[in-house]
Short mmCIF file of N, CA and C in Angstrom, two decimals:
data_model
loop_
_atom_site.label_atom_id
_atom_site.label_comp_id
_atom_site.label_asym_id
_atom_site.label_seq_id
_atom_site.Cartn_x
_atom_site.Cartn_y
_atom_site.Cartn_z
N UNK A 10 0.86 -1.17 0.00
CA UNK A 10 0.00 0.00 0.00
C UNK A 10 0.90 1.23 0.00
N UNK A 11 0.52 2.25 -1.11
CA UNK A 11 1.72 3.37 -1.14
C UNK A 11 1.26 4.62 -0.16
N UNK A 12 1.59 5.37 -0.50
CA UNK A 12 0.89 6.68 0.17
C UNK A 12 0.17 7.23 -0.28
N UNK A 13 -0.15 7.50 -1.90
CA UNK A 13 -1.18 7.57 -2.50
C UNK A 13 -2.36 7.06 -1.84
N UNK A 14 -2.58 5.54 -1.60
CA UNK A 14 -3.45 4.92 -1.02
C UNK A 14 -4.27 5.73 0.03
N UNK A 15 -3.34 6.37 0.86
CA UNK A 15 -3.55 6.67 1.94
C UNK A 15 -4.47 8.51 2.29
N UNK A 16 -3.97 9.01 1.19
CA UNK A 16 -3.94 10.47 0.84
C UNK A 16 -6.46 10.51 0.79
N UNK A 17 -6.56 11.30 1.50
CA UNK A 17 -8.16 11.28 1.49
C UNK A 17 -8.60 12.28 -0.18
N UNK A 18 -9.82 11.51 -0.47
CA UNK A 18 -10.49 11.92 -1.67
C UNK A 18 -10.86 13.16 -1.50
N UNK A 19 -10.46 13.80 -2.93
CA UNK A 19 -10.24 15.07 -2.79
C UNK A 19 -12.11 15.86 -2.92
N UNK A 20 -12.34 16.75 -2.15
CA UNK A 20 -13.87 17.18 -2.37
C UNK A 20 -14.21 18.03 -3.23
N UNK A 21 -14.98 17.64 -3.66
CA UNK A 21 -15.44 18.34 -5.03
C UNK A 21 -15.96 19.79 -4.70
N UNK A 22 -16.38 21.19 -5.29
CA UNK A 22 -16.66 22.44 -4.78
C UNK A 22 -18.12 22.61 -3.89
N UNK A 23 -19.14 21.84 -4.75
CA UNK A 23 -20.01 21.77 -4.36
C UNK A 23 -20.48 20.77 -3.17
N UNK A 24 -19.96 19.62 -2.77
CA UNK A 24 -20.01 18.91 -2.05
C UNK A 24 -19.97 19.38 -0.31
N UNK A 25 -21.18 19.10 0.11
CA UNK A 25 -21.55 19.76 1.87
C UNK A 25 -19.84 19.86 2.43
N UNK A 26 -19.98 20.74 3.38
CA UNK A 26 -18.76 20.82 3.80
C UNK A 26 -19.16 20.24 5.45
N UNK A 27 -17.65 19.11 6.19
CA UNK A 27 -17.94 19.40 7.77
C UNK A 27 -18.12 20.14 8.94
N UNK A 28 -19.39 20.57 9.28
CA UNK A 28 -19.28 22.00 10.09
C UNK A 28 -18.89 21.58 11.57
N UNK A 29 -17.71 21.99 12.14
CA UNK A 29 -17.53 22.12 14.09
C UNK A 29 -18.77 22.25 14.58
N UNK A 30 -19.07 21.56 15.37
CA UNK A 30 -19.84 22.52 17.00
C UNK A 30 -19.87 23.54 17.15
N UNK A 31 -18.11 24.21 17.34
CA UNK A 31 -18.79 25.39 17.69
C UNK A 31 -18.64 26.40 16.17
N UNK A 32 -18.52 26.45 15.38
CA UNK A 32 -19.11 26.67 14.11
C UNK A 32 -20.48 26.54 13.87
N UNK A 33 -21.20 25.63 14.14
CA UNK A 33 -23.13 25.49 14.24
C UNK A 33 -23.04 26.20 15.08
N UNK A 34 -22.86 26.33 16.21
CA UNK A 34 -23.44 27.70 16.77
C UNK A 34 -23.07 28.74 16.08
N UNK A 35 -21.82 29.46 15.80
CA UNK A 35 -21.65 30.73 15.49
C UNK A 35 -22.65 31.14 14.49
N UNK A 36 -22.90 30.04 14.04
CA UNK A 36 -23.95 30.13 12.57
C UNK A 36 -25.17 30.30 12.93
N UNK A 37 -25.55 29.37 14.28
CA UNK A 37 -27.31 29.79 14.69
C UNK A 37 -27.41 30.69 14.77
N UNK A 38 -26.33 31.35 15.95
CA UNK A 38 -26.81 32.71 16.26
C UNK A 38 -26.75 33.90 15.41
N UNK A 39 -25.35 34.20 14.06
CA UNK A 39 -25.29 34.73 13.36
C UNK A 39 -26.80 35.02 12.86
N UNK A 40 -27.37 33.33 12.10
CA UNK A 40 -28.54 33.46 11.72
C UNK A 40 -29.43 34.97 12.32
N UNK A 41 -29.57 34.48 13.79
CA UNK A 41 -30.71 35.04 14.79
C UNK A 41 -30.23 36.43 14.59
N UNK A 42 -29.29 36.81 14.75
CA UNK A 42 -28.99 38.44 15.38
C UNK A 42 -27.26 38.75 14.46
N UNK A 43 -27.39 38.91 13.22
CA UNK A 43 -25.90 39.14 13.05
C UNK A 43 -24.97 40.31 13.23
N UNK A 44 -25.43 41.13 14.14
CA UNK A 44 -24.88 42.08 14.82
C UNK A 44 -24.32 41.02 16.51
N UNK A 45 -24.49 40.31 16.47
CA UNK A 45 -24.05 39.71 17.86
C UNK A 45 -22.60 39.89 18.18
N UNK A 46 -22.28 40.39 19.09
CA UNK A 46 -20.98 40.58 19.64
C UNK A 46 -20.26 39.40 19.29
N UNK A 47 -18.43 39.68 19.47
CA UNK A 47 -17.70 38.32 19.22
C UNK A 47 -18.04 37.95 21.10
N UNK A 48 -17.83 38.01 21.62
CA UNK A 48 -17.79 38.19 23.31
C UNK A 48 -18.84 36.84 23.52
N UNK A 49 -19.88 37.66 23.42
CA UNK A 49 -21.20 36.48 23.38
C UNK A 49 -21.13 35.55 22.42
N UNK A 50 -20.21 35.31 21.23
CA UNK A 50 -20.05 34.44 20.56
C UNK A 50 -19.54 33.48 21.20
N UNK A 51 -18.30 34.40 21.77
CA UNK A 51 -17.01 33.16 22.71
C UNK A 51 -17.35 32.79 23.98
N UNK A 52 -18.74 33.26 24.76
CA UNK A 52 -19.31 33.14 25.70
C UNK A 52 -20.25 31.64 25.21
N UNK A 53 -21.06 31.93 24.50
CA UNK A 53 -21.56 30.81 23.94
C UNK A 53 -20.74 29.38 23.57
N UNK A 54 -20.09 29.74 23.04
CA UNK A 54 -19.02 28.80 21.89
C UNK A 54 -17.50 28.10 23.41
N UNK A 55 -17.67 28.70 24.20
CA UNK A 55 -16.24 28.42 24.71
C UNK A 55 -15.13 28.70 24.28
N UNK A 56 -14.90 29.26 23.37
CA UNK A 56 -13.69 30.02 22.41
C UNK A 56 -13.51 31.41 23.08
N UNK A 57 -11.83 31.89 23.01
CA UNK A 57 -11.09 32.66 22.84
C UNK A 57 -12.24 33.62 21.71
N UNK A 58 -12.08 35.30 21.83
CA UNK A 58 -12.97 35.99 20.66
C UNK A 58 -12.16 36.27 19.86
N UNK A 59 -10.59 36.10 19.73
CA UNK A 59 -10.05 35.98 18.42
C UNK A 59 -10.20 34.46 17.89
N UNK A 60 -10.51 33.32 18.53
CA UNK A 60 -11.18 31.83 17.74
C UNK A 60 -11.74 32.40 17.13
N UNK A 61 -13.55 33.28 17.46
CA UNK A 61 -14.71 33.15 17.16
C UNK A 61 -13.94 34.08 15.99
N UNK A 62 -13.56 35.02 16.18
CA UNK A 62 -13.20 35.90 14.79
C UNK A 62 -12.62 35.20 13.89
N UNK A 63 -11.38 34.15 14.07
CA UNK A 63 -10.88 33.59 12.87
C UNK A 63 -11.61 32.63 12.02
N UNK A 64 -13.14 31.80 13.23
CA UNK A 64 -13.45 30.82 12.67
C UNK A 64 -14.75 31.61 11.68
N UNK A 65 -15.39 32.88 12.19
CA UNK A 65 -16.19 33.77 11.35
C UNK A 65 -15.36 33.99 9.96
N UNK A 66 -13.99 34.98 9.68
CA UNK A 66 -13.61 34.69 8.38
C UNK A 66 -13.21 33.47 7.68
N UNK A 67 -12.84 32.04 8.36
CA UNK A 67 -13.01 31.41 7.43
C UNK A 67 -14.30 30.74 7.11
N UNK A 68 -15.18 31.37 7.41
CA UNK A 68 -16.32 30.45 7.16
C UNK A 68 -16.82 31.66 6.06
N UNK A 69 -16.76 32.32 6.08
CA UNK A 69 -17.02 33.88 4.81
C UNK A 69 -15.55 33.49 3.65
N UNK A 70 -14.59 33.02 3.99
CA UNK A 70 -14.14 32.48 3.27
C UNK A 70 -14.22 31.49 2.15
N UNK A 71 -14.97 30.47 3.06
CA UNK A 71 -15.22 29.36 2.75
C UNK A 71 -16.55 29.04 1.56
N UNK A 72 -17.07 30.56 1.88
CA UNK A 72 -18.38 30.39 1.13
C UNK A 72 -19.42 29.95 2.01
N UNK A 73 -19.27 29.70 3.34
CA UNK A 73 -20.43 29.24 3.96
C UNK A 73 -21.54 30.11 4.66
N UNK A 74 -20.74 31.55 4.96
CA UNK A 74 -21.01 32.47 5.36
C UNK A 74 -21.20 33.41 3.87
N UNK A 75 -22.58 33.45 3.62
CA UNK A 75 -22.37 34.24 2.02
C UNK A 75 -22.52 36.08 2.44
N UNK A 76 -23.04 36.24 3.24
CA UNK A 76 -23.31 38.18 3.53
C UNK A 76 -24.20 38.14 4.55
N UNK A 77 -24.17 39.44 5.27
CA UNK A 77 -25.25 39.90 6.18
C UNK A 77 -25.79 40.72 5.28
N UNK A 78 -27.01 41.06 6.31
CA UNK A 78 -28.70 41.83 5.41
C UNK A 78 -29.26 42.44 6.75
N UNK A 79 -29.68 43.69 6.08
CA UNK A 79 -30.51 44.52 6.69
C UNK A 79 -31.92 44.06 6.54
N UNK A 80 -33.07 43.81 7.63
CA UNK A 80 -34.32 43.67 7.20
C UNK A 80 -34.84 45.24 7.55
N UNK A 81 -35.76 45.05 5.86
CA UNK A 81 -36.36 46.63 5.97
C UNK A 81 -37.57 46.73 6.36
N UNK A 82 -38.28 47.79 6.43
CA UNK A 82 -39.67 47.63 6.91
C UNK A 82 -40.41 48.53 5.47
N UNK A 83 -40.87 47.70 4.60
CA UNK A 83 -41.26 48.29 3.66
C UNK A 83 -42.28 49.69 3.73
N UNK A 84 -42.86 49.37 4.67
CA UNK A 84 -44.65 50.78 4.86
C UNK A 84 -43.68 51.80 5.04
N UNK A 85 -42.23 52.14 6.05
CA UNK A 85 -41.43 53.21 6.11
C UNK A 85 -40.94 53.91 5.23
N UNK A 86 -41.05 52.97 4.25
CA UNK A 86 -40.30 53.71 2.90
C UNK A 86 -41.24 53.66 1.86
N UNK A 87 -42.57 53.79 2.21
CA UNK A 87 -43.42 54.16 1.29
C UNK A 87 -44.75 53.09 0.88
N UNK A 88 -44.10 51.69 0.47
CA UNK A 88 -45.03 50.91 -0.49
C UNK A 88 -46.11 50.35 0.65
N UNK A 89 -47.07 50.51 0.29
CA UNK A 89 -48.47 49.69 0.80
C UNK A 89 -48.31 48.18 0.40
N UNK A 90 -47.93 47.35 -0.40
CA UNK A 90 -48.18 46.08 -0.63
C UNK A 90 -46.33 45.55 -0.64
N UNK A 91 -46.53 44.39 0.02
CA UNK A 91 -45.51 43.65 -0.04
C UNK A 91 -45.89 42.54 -0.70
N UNK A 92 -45.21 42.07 -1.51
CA UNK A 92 -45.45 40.34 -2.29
C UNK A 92 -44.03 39.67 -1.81
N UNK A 93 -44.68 38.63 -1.62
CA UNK A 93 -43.45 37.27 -1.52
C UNK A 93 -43.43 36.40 -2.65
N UNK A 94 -42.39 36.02 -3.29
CA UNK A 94 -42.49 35.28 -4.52
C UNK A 94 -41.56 34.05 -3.89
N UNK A 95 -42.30 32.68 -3.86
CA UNK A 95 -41.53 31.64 -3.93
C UNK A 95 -41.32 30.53 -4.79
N UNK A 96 -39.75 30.32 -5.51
CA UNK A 96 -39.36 29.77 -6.41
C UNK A 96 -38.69 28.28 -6.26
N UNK A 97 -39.20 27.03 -6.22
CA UNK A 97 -38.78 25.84 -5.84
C UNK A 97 -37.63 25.37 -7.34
N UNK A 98 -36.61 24.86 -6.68
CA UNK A 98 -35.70 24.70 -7.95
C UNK A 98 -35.20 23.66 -7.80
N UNK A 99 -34.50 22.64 -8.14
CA UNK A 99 -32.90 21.94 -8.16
C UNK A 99 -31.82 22.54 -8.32
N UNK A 100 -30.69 22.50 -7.65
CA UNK A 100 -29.66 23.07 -7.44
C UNK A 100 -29.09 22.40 -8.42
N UNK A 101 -28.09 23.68 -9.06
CA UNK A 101 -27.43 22.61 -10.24
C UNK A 101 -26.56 23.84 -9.98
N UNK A 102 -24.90 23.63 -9.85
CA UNK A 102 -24.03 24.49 -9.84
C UNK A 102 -23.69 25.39 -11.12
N UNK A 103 -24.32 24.88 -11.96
CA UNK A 103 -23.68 25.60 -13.28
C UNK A 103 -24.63 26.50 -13.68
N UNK A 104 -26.61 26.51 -13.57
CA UNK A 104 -27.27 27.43 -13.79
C UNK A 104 -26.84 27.99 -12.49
N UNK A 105 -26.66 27.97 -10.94
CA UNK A 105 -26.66 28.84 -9.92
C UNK A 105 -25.60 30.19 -10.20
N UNK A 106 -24.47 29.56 -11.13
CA UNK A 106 -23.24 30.54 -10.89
C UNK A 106 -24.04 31.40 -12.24
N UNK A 107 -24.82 31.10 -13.26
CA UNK A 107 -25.35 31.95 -14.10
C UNK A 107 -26.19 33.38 -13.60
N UNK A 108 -26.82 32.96 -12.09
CA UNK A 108 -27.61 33.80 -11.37
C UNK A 108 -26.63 34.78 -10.93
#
């Protein structure tokens, strides 16, 4: 058996990535409140708040972390009607990167 043998299969781009523990959290809560302090991150998480900071850019790195968002309150800025449009798809990497 060489070392080749031994060397793990390489992952393809699209293929789920393994998320840490404390990575699922940083991510719940991100979810919930992404203004959340690093503090209460590393309070939560058990991490050092330069962990929680390094493991936040590589996960924005990584693509797993795609952006934060402002939620707006539409009636403030004028419009009376809000519509929700929902679009059910298959993920296919090659139309997604077209979007």
């Amino acid at each position: 058996m060489g070392l080749a043998a031994t060397r793990p299969k390489p992952k393809r781009p699209d293929e789920p990535k393994d998320v840490e523990r404390p990575d699922r959290i940083i991510l719940e809560r991100l979810q919930k409140d992404d203004k959340v302090s690093l503090g209460d991150l590393a309070k939560k998480t058990g991490l050092a708040s330069s962990s929680v900071h390094y493991r936040i850019k590589r996960l924005e790195e990584e693509g797993i972390i795609k952006g934060y968002h402002a939620i707006v309150d539409p009636v403030k800025l004028g419009y009376d009607i809000l519509a929700v449009s929902f679009i059910r798809s298959r993920y296919d990497p090659k139309s997604y990167e077209r979007l």
